[in-house]
């Protein structure tokens, strides 16, 4: 009688070890367990992730979804051999988009594609994904690990995922009442987050060499840490403070400052006929951006059109509620501040 244990010697000779996949799942279970929330149903190893949706307190529930990856920031993880934080980035890029509609993230699924399945490395990646889920209050209910020899180098991988959230239709952030004079509040970033790393790598000449590793491990006085530590700092997750703010203040607009920087993202949350005027002197620009600009000789306009410049998220609230909104965000762990106001027009002014 043939063994019932799943294993293929022929597949292993082709470069795919399915038993490594089983080992990886076992190692990641302890991390997944941390993310269990009400509604999350046991589903790891199933063909689909299960979630029981409680909408008893909603009159018209609306599902909101977002998907993204980590991008070429992963190159730094490979060079630094640090894999337990990029999962936070992956979750953050999705849930920070979802919260811009006012939706509470419910669950997350990840996708890891790699050249060789090393169970300990996969578990380390999922450790970060789980941490991101904990920070955003959503459950990790499934995912996929795809071993693809010949497509990815044996020591590299790609990481992407998606989140689904829910919001009562009447509580969706609505810019229809936005008027000139509304306040624009900044929520600080933790650094570069997960955008613009093709430019970052070009500026610092980061490639697959020992010299690049040495550069990343060099202490930079203005940063108070090594260059690598500053660049790989995970994307900040804003879900909980934004949800707390929405309970007490009418949020007219919310923008996640990702690829395209200020110029692309802030206008996405504005009403037609309304522009954003940002006070450059009010901005608390993260020192990593001064270093990028000076090292790469990058014009200020390009910096604001590529990076978050120290502002990972912004919200638009009524002027009379601005100070209270800042106080609420402070109570919820955000060193928020007023960075500008809405005016008549289109687009954005930084002055």
Tab-separated table of C-alpha atoms in Angstrom:
chain	number	residue	atom	x	y	z
A	1	UNK	CA	0.000	0.000	0.000
A	2	UNK	CA	1.309	3.461	-0.914
A	3	UNK	CA	1.915	5.984	1.884
A	4	UNK	CA	-0.830	8.558	2.422
A	5	UNK	CA	1.743	11.206	3.396
A	6	UNK	CA	1.898	14.017	0.831
A	7	UNK	CA	5.353	14.136	-0.738
A	8	UNK	CA	6.700	14.164	-4.280
A	9	UNK	CA	10.340	13.290	-4.912
A	10	UNK	CA	9.957	14.309	-8.553
A	11	UNK	CA	8.649	17.753	-7.562
A	12	UNK	CA	11.508	18.129	-5.075
A	13	UNK	CA	13.999	17.434	-7.878
A	14	UNK	CA	12.331	20.259	-9.825
A	15	UNK	CA	12.984	22.584	-6.888
A	16	UNK	CA	9.660	22.530	-5.018
A	17	UNK	CA	9.572	20.942	-1.560
A	18	UNK	CA	5.929	20.683	-0.538
A	19	UNK	CA	6.888	19.357	2.894
A	20	UNK	CA	8.658	22.685	3.557
A	21	UNK	CA	5.302	24.354	2.979
A	22	UNK	CA	3.691	22.210	5.665
A	23	UNK	CA	6.520	23.047	8.056
A	24	UNK	CA	6.110	26.764	7.337
A	25	UNK	CA	2.390	26.585	8.146
A	26	UNK	CA	3.139	24.919	11.469
A	27	UNK	CA	5.678	27.605	12.357
A	28	UNK	CA	3.358	30.484	11.467
A	29	UNK	CA	0.339	29.230	13.427
A	30	UNK	CA	1.495	30.859	16.668
A	31	UNK	CA	1.672	34.215	14.895
A	32	UNK	CA	-1.723	33.806	13.250
A	33	UNK	CA	-3.246	32.963	16.627
A	34	UNK	CA	-2.382	36.484	17.850
A	35	UNK	CA	-4.671	38.015	15.217
A	36	UNK	CA	-7.886	36.181	16.097
A	37	UNK	CA	-10.792	38.621	16.431
A	38	UNK	CA	-14.548	38.155	16.925
A	39	UNK	CA	-15.807	36.786	13.635
A	40	UNK	CA	-12.606	35.022	12.658
A	41	UNK	CA	-13.290	31.326	12.144
A	42	UNK	CA	-10.705	28.512	12.109
A	43	UNK	CA	-9.720	28.295	8.450
A	44	UNK	CA	-5.929	28.018	8.134
A	45	UNK	CA	-5.264	25.165	5.728
A	46	UNK	CA	-8.732	25.403	4.205
A	47	UNK	CA	-9.341	26.477	0.608
A	48	UNK	CA	-10.797	29.800	1.736
A	49	UNK	CA	-10.644	32.081	4.738
A	50	UNK	CA	-13.812	32.202	6.818
A	51	UNK	CA	-15.177	35.238	8.630
A	52	UNK	CA	-18.559	35.653	10.332
A	53	UNK	CA	-19.691	39.240	9.773
A	54	UNK	CA	-21.654	40.909	12.575
A	55	UNK	CA	-23.648	43.831	11.146
A	56	UNK	CA	-26.246	44.022	13.897
A	57	UNK	CA	-25.303	47.632	14.709
A	58	UNK	CA	-25.415	48.819	11.084
A	59	UNK	CA	-28.325	49.944	8.958
A	60	UNK	CA	-26.592	49.647	5.584
A	61	UNK	CA	-23.200	47.888	5.780
A	62	UNK	CA	-20.716	48.557	2.990
A	63	UNK	CA	-17.672	46.369	2.398
A	64	UNK	CA	-14.437	48.159	1.537
A	65	UNK	CA	-11.383	46.360	0.164
A	66	UNK	CA	-7.788	47.321	-0.530
A	67	UNK	CA	-4.811	45.472	-1.968
A	68	UNK	CA	-1.108	46.280	-2.220
A	69	UNK	CA	2.401	44.954	-1.826
A	70	UNK	CA	5.661	46.050	-0.258
A	71	UNK	CA	7.480	46.894	-3.487
A	72	UNK	CA	11.234	47.179	-3.828
A	73	UNK	CA	11.631	47.902	-0.130
A	74	UNK	CA	11.951	44.123	-0.017
A	75	UNK	CA	15.445	44.518	-1.501
A	76	UNK	CA	16.525	46.010	1.821
A	77	UNK	CA	15.055	43.072	3.706
A	78	UNK	CA	17.123	40.730	1.544
A	79	UNK	CA	20.342	42.706	2.046
A	80	UNK	CA	19.826	43.152	5.791
A	81	UNK	CA	18.459	39.615	6.203
A	82	UNK	CA	15.592	41.066	8.239
A	83	UNK	CA	12.196	39.659	7.343
A	84	UNK	CA	9.894	40.159	10.346
A	85	UNK	CA	8.875	43.761	9.613
A	86	UNK	CA	7.991	43.863	5.900
A	87	UNK	CA	4.747	42.057	6.728
A	88	UNK	CA	3.720	45.107	8.758
A	89	UNK	CA	4.306	47.189	5.639
A	90	UNK	CA	2.126	44.867	3.585
A	91	UNK	CA	-0.793	45.083	5.989
A	92	UNK	CA	-0.335	48.822	6.495
A	93	UNK	CA	-0.485	49.623	2.799
A	94	UNK	CA	-3.880	47.918	2.612
A	95	UNK	CA	-5.576	48.890	5.873
A	96	UNK	CA	-4.424	52.513	5.657
A	97	UNK	CA	-6.254	52.714	2.330
A	98	UNK	CA	-9.377	51.062	3.717
A	99	UNK	CA	-9.564	53.421	6.693
A	100	UNK	CA	-9.635	56.418	4.325
A	101	UNK	CA	-13.270	55.477	3.653
A	102	UNK	CA	-14.010	55.152	7.363
A	103	UNK	CA	-14.071	51.343	7.245
A	104	UNK	CA	-12.881	49.153	10.084
A	105	UNK	CA	-10.614	46.390	8.677
A	106	UNK	CA	-12.056	42.932	9.323
A	107	UNK	CA	-9.574	40.485	7.859
A	108	UNK	CA	-6.407	40.163	5.808
A	109	UNK	CA	-4.928	37.551	3.481
A	110	UNK	CA	-1.320	37.529	2.294
A	111	UNK	CA	0.496	36.128	-0.726
A	112	UNK	CA	4.168	35.166	-0.527
A	113	UNK	CA	5.945	34.056	-3.704
A	114	UNK	CA	9.523	32.858	-3.342
A	115	UNK	CA	12.329	31.023	-5.049
A	116	UNK	CA	12.871	28.549	-2.215
A	117	UNK	CA	10.619	27.846	0.733
A	118	UNK	CA	12.688	28.151	3.870
A	119	UNK	CA	10.082	27.583	6.593
A	120	UNK	CA	11.801	29.751	9.202
A	121	UNK	CA	12.024	32.693	6.781
A	122	UNK	CA	8.380	32.327	5.758
A	123	UNK	CA	7.348	32.218	9.414
A	124	UNK	CA	9.374	35.375	10.052
A	125	UNK	CA	7.574	37.155	7.199
A	126	UNK	CA	4.198	36.057	8.571
A	127	UNK	CA	5.250	37.238	12.030
A	128	UNK	CA	5.303	40.750	10.573
A	129	UNK	CA	1.978	40.256	8.798
A	130	UNK	CA	0.440	39.133	12.077
A	131	UNK	CA	1.864	42.159	13.903
A	132	UNK	CA	0.328	44.436	11.286
A	133	UNK	CA	-3.007	42.726	11.766
A	134	UNK	CA	-2.792	43.143	15.546
A	135	UNK	CA	-1.969	46.841	15.146
A	136	UNK	CA	-4.971	47.351	12.870
A	137	UNK	CA	-7.384	45.086	14.755
A	138	UNK	CA	-8.051	42.677	11.891
A	139	UNK	CA	-7.716	38.917	11.611
A	140	UNK	CA	-5.271	37.023	9.417
A	141	UNK	CA	-7.635	34.372	8.071
A	142	UNK	CA	-5.568	32.833	5.282
A	143	UNK	CA	-3.003	33.312	2.582
A	144	UNK	CA	-0.821	31.566	0.041
A	145	UNK	CA	2.847	30.639	-0.112
A	146	UNK	CA	4.014	29.828	-3.640
A	147	UNK	CA	7.425	28.268	-4.210
A	148	UNK	CA	8.530	29.227	-7.729
A	149	UNK	CA	12.094	28.082	-8.491
A	150	UNK	CA	13.539	29.582	-11.645
A	151	UNK	CA	11.148	32.523	-11.431
A	152	UNK	CA	12.507	34.047	-8.228
A	153	UNK	CA	16.117	33.728	-6.996
A	154	UNK	CA	16.398	31.228	-4.158
A	155	UNK	CA	16.980	33.950	-1.543
A	156	UNK	CA	14.293	36.395	-2.705
A	157	UNK	CA	10.516	36.689	-2.461
A	158	UNK	CA	7.597	38.985	-3.165
A	159	UNK	CA	4.902	39.878	-0.664
A	160	UNK	CA	1.415	41.228	-1.293
A	161	UNK	CA	-2.012	40.976	0.270
A	162	UNK	CA	-5.453	42.433	0.649
A	163	UNK	CA	-7.763	43.623	3.400
A	164	UNK	CA	-11.533	43.804	3.671
A	165	UNK	CA	-13.297	46.199	6.001
A	166	UNK	CA	-16.837	47.333	6.711
A	167	UNK	CA	-18.536	50.659	7.402
A	168	UNK	CA	-22.134	51.761	7.770
A	169	UNK	CA	-22.987	53.787	4.657
A	170	UNK	CA	-24.001	56.816	6.736
A	171	UNK	CA	-20.550	56.810	8.329
A	172	UNK	CA	-18.495	56.734	5.127
A	173	UNK	CA	-16.194	59.771	5.130
A	174	UNK	CA	-18.001	62.286	2.945
A	175	UNK	CA	-16.391	65.377	1.400
A	176	UNK	CA	-19.709	66.841	0.181
A	177	UNK	CA	-19.761	69.353	3.057
A	178	UNK	CA	-16.139	70.408	2.602
A	179	UNK	CA	-15.723	74.186	2.397
A	180	UNK	CA	-12.833	76.637	2.208
A	181	UNK	CA	-11.337	77.080	5.669
A	182	UNK	CA	-11.594	73.479	6.823
A	183	UNK	CA	-8.487	72.330	8.701
A	184	UNK	CA	-6.033	69.772	7.333
A	185	UNK	CA	-4.421	67.741	10.101
A	186	UNK	CA	-1.188	65.763	9.662
A	187	UNK	CA	-0.489	62.400	11.250
A	188	UNK	CA	3.297	61.860	11.224
A	189	UNK	CA	4.922	58.998	9.355
A	190	UNK	CA	7.610	56.684	10.693
A	191	UNK	CA	9.834	57.392	7.696
A	192	UNK	CA	9.742	56.445	4.033
A	193	UNK	CA	7.038	53.804	4.628
A	194	UNK	CA	6.737	51.617	1.498
A	195	UNK	CA	6.879	53.981	-1.463
A	196	UNK	CA	9.621	55.505	-3.540
A	197	UNK	CA	12.226	52.827	-2.859
A	198	UNK	CA	13.353	52.603	-6.475
A	199	UNK	CA	14.476	56.217	-6.091
A	200	UNK	CA	15.828	55.606	-2.583
A	201	UNK	CA	17.955	52.721	-3.814
A	202	UNK	CA	19.256	54.838	-6.686
A	203	UNK	CA	20.136	57.749	-4.386
A	204	UNK	CA	22.100	55.580	-1.953
A	205	UNK	CA	23.384	53.192	-4.646
A	206	UNK	CA	21.831	50.204	-2.913
A	207	UNK	CA	22.314	47.027	-4.925
A	208	UNK	CA	23.305	43.432	-4.366
A	209	UNK	CA	26.845	44.141	-3.181
A	210	UNK	CA	28.811	43.991	0.054
A	211	UNK	CA	29.386	47.743	-0.247
A	212	UNK	CA	25.617	48.289	-0.124
A	213	UNK	CA	25.351	46.191	3.018
A	214	UNK	CA	28.167	48.192	4.605
A	215	UNK	CA	26.399	51.441	3.696
A	216	UNK	CA	23.119	50.240	5.177
A	217	UNK	CA	24.886	49.274	8.402
A	218	UNK	CA	26.596	52.662	8.737
A	219	UNK	CA	25.381	54.866	11.590
A	220	UNK	CA	24.022	58.221	10.426
A	221	UNK	CA	24.150	60.924	13.095
A	222	UNK	CA	21.199	62.939	11.747
A	223	UNK	CA	19.019	59.815	11.902
A	224	UNK	CA	20.241	58.532	15.244
A	225	UNK	CA	20.514	55.046	13.755
A	226	UNK	CA	21.959	53.210	10.791
A	227	UNK	CA	20.738	54.028	7.293
A	228	UNK	CA	19.313	50.518	6.992
A	229	UNK	CA	17.373	50.807	10.242
A	230	UNK	CA	15.841	54.089	9.124
A	231	UNK	CA	14.883	52.816	5.680
A	232	UNK	CA	13.414	49.480	6.770
A	233	UNK	CA	11.342	51.062	9.574
A	234	UNK	CA	7.849	49.661	8.920
A	235	UNK	CA	4.930	51.696	7.661
A	236	UNK	CA	2.848	53.227	10.424
A	237	UNK	CA	-0.718	51.962	10.776
A	238	UNK	CA	-3.357	54.620	11.431
A	239	UNK	CA	-6.529	52.547	11.769
A	240	UNK	CA	-7.185	52.788	15.484
A	241	UNK	CA	-6.570	56.541	15.927
A	242	UNK	CA	-8.663	57.372	12.856
A	243	UNK	CA	-11.541	55.194	14.084
A	244	UNK	CA	-11.297	56.859	17.502
A	245	UNK	CA	-11.387	60.304	15.885
A	246	UNK	CA	-14.355	59.391	13.683
A	247	UNK	CA	-16.431	58.549	16.759
A	248	UNK	CA	-16.232	62.152	17.972
A	249	UNK	CA	-15.439	64.393	14.985
A	250	UNK	CA	-16.921	64.632	11.508
A	251	UNK	CA	-14.113	63.671	9.135
A	252	UNK	CA	-14.712	65.289	5.757
A	253	UNK	CA	-11.717	63.757	4.026
A	254	UNK	CA	-8.874	61.348	4.704
A	255	UNK	CA	-5.785	60.705	2.581
A	256	UNK	CA	-3.115	58.032	2.870
A	257	UNK	CA	0.134	59.639	1.652
A	258	UNK	CA	1.701	56.895	-0.462
A	259	UNK	CA	3.163	56.781	-3.974
A	260	UNK	CA	2.815	60.189	-5.610
A	261	UNK	CA	3.314	61.988	-2.315
A	262	UNK	CA	1.343	65.122	-1.455
A	263	UNK	CA	0.491	66.122	-5.001
A	264	UNK	CA	-1.210	62.886	-5.964
A	265	UNK	CA	-2.825	61.716	-2.750
A	266	UNK	CA	-4.208	64.736	-0.892
A	267	UNK	CA	-6.399	65.886	-3.821
A	268	UNK	CA	-8.041	62.435	-3.887
A	269	UNK	CA	-9.967	63.249	-0.702
A	270	UNK	CA	-11.008	66.782	-1.706
A	271	UNK	CA	-14.340	67.946	-3.046
A	272	UNK	CA	-14.433	69.381	-6.558
A	273	UNK	CA	-13.653	73.101	-6.400
A	274	UNK	CA	-11.658	72.713	-3.197
A	275	UNK	CA	-7.872	72.791	-3.011
A	276	UNK	CA	-5.424	72.086	-0.182
A	277	UNK	CA	-3.068	74.808	0.983
A	278	UNK	CA	-0.210	73.317	2.974
A	279	UNK	CA	1.937	75.484	5.235
A	280	UNK	CA	5.469	74.288	4.534
A	281	UNK	CA	6.724	75.939	7.728
A	282	UNK	CA	4.280	73.870	9.782
A	283	UNK	CA	5.474	70.568	8.358
A	284	UNK	CA	7.630	68.343	10.538
A	285	UNK	CA	9.746	66.780	7.810
A	286	UNK	CA	11.350	63.505	8.849
A	287	UNK	CA	15.185	63.744	8.716
A	288	UNK	CA	15.425	60.789	6.317
A	289	UNK	CA	13.933	63.002	3.606
A	290	UNK	CA	16.504	65.749	4.126
A	291	UNK	CA	19.187	63.091	3.693
A	292	UNK	CA	17.574	61.686	0.541
A	293	UNK	CA	17.195	65.153	-0.996
A	294	UNK	CA	20.743	66.292	-0.208
A	295	UNK	CA	22.400	63.017	-1.213
A	296	UNK	CA	20.489	62.665	-4.454
A	297	UNK	CA	20.237	66.342	-5.361
A	298	UNK	CA	16.469	65.933	-5.675
A	299	UNK	CA	14.361	69.096	-6.200
A	300	UNK	CA	11.827	69.923	-3.490
A	301	UNK	CA	8.905	69.557	-5.922
A	302	UNK	CA	9.999	66.004	-6.765
A	303	UNK	CA	10.392	65.139	-3.074
A	304	UNK	CA	6.805	66.201	-2.320
A	305	UNK	CA	5.604	64.366	-5.437
A	306	UNK	CA	7.326	61.096	-4.488
A	307	UNK	CA	7.517	60.741	-0.709
A	308	UNK	CA	5.290	61.317	2.326
A	309	UNK	CA	7.840	63.832	3.708
A	310	UNK	CA	6.935	62.888	7.279
A	311	UNK	CA	3.145	62.883	6.882
A	312	UNK	CA	1.741	59.389	6.521
A	313	UNK	CA	-1.930	60.320	6.732
A	314	UNK	CA	-3.975	63.497	6.805
A	315	UNK	CA	-7.590	64.289	7.658
A	316	UNK	CA	-9.821	67.224	6.824
A	317	UNK	CA	-12.117	68.400	9.629
A	318	UNK	CA	-14.236	71.503	10.315
A	319	UNK	CA	-12.090	74.444	11.405
A	320	UNK	CA	-13.968	74.818	14.704
A	321	UNK	CA	-13.229	71.165	15.540
A	322	UNK	CA	-9.535	71.226	14.566
A	323	UNK	CA	-8.007	71.692	18.010
A	324	UNK	CA	-10.229	69.049	19.571
A	325	UNK	CA	-9.397	66.667	16.730
A	326	UNK	CA	-5.684	67.141	17.409
A	327	UNK	CA	-6.273	66.477	21.117
A	328	UNK	CA	-8.196	63.263	20.369
A	329	UNK	CA	-5.402	62.059	18.112
A	330	UNK	CA	-2.837	62.880	20.805
A	331	UNK	CA	-4.779	60.806	23.325
A	332	UNK	CA	-4.689	57.948	20.830
A	333	UNK	CA	-0.936	58.051	20.398
A	334	UNK	CA	-0.584	60.335	17.379
A	335	UNK	CA	1.568	63.465	17.519
A	336	UNK	CA	-0.848	65.144	15.118
A	337	UNK	CA	-0.790	68.811	14.151
A	338	UNK	CA	-2.518	71.266	11.798
A	339	UNK	CA	-0.557	71.537	8.554
A	340	UNK	CA	-2.888	73.589	6.380
A	341	UNK	CA	-6.405	74.397	5.273
A	342	UNK	CA	-8.769	74.007	2.374
A	343	UNK	CA	-9.230	76.876	-0.095
A	344	UNK	CA	-11.176	77.473	-3.288
A	345	UNK	CA	-9.506	75.950	-6.333
A	346	UNK	CA	-8.177	72.609	-7.473
A	347	UNK	CA	-5.242	70.461	-6.437
A	348	UNK	CA	-2.687	71.432	-3.836
A	349	UNK	CA	-0.495	74.392	-2.923
A	350	UNK	CA	2.603	74.036	-0.737
A	351	UNK	CA	3.726	77.447	0.414
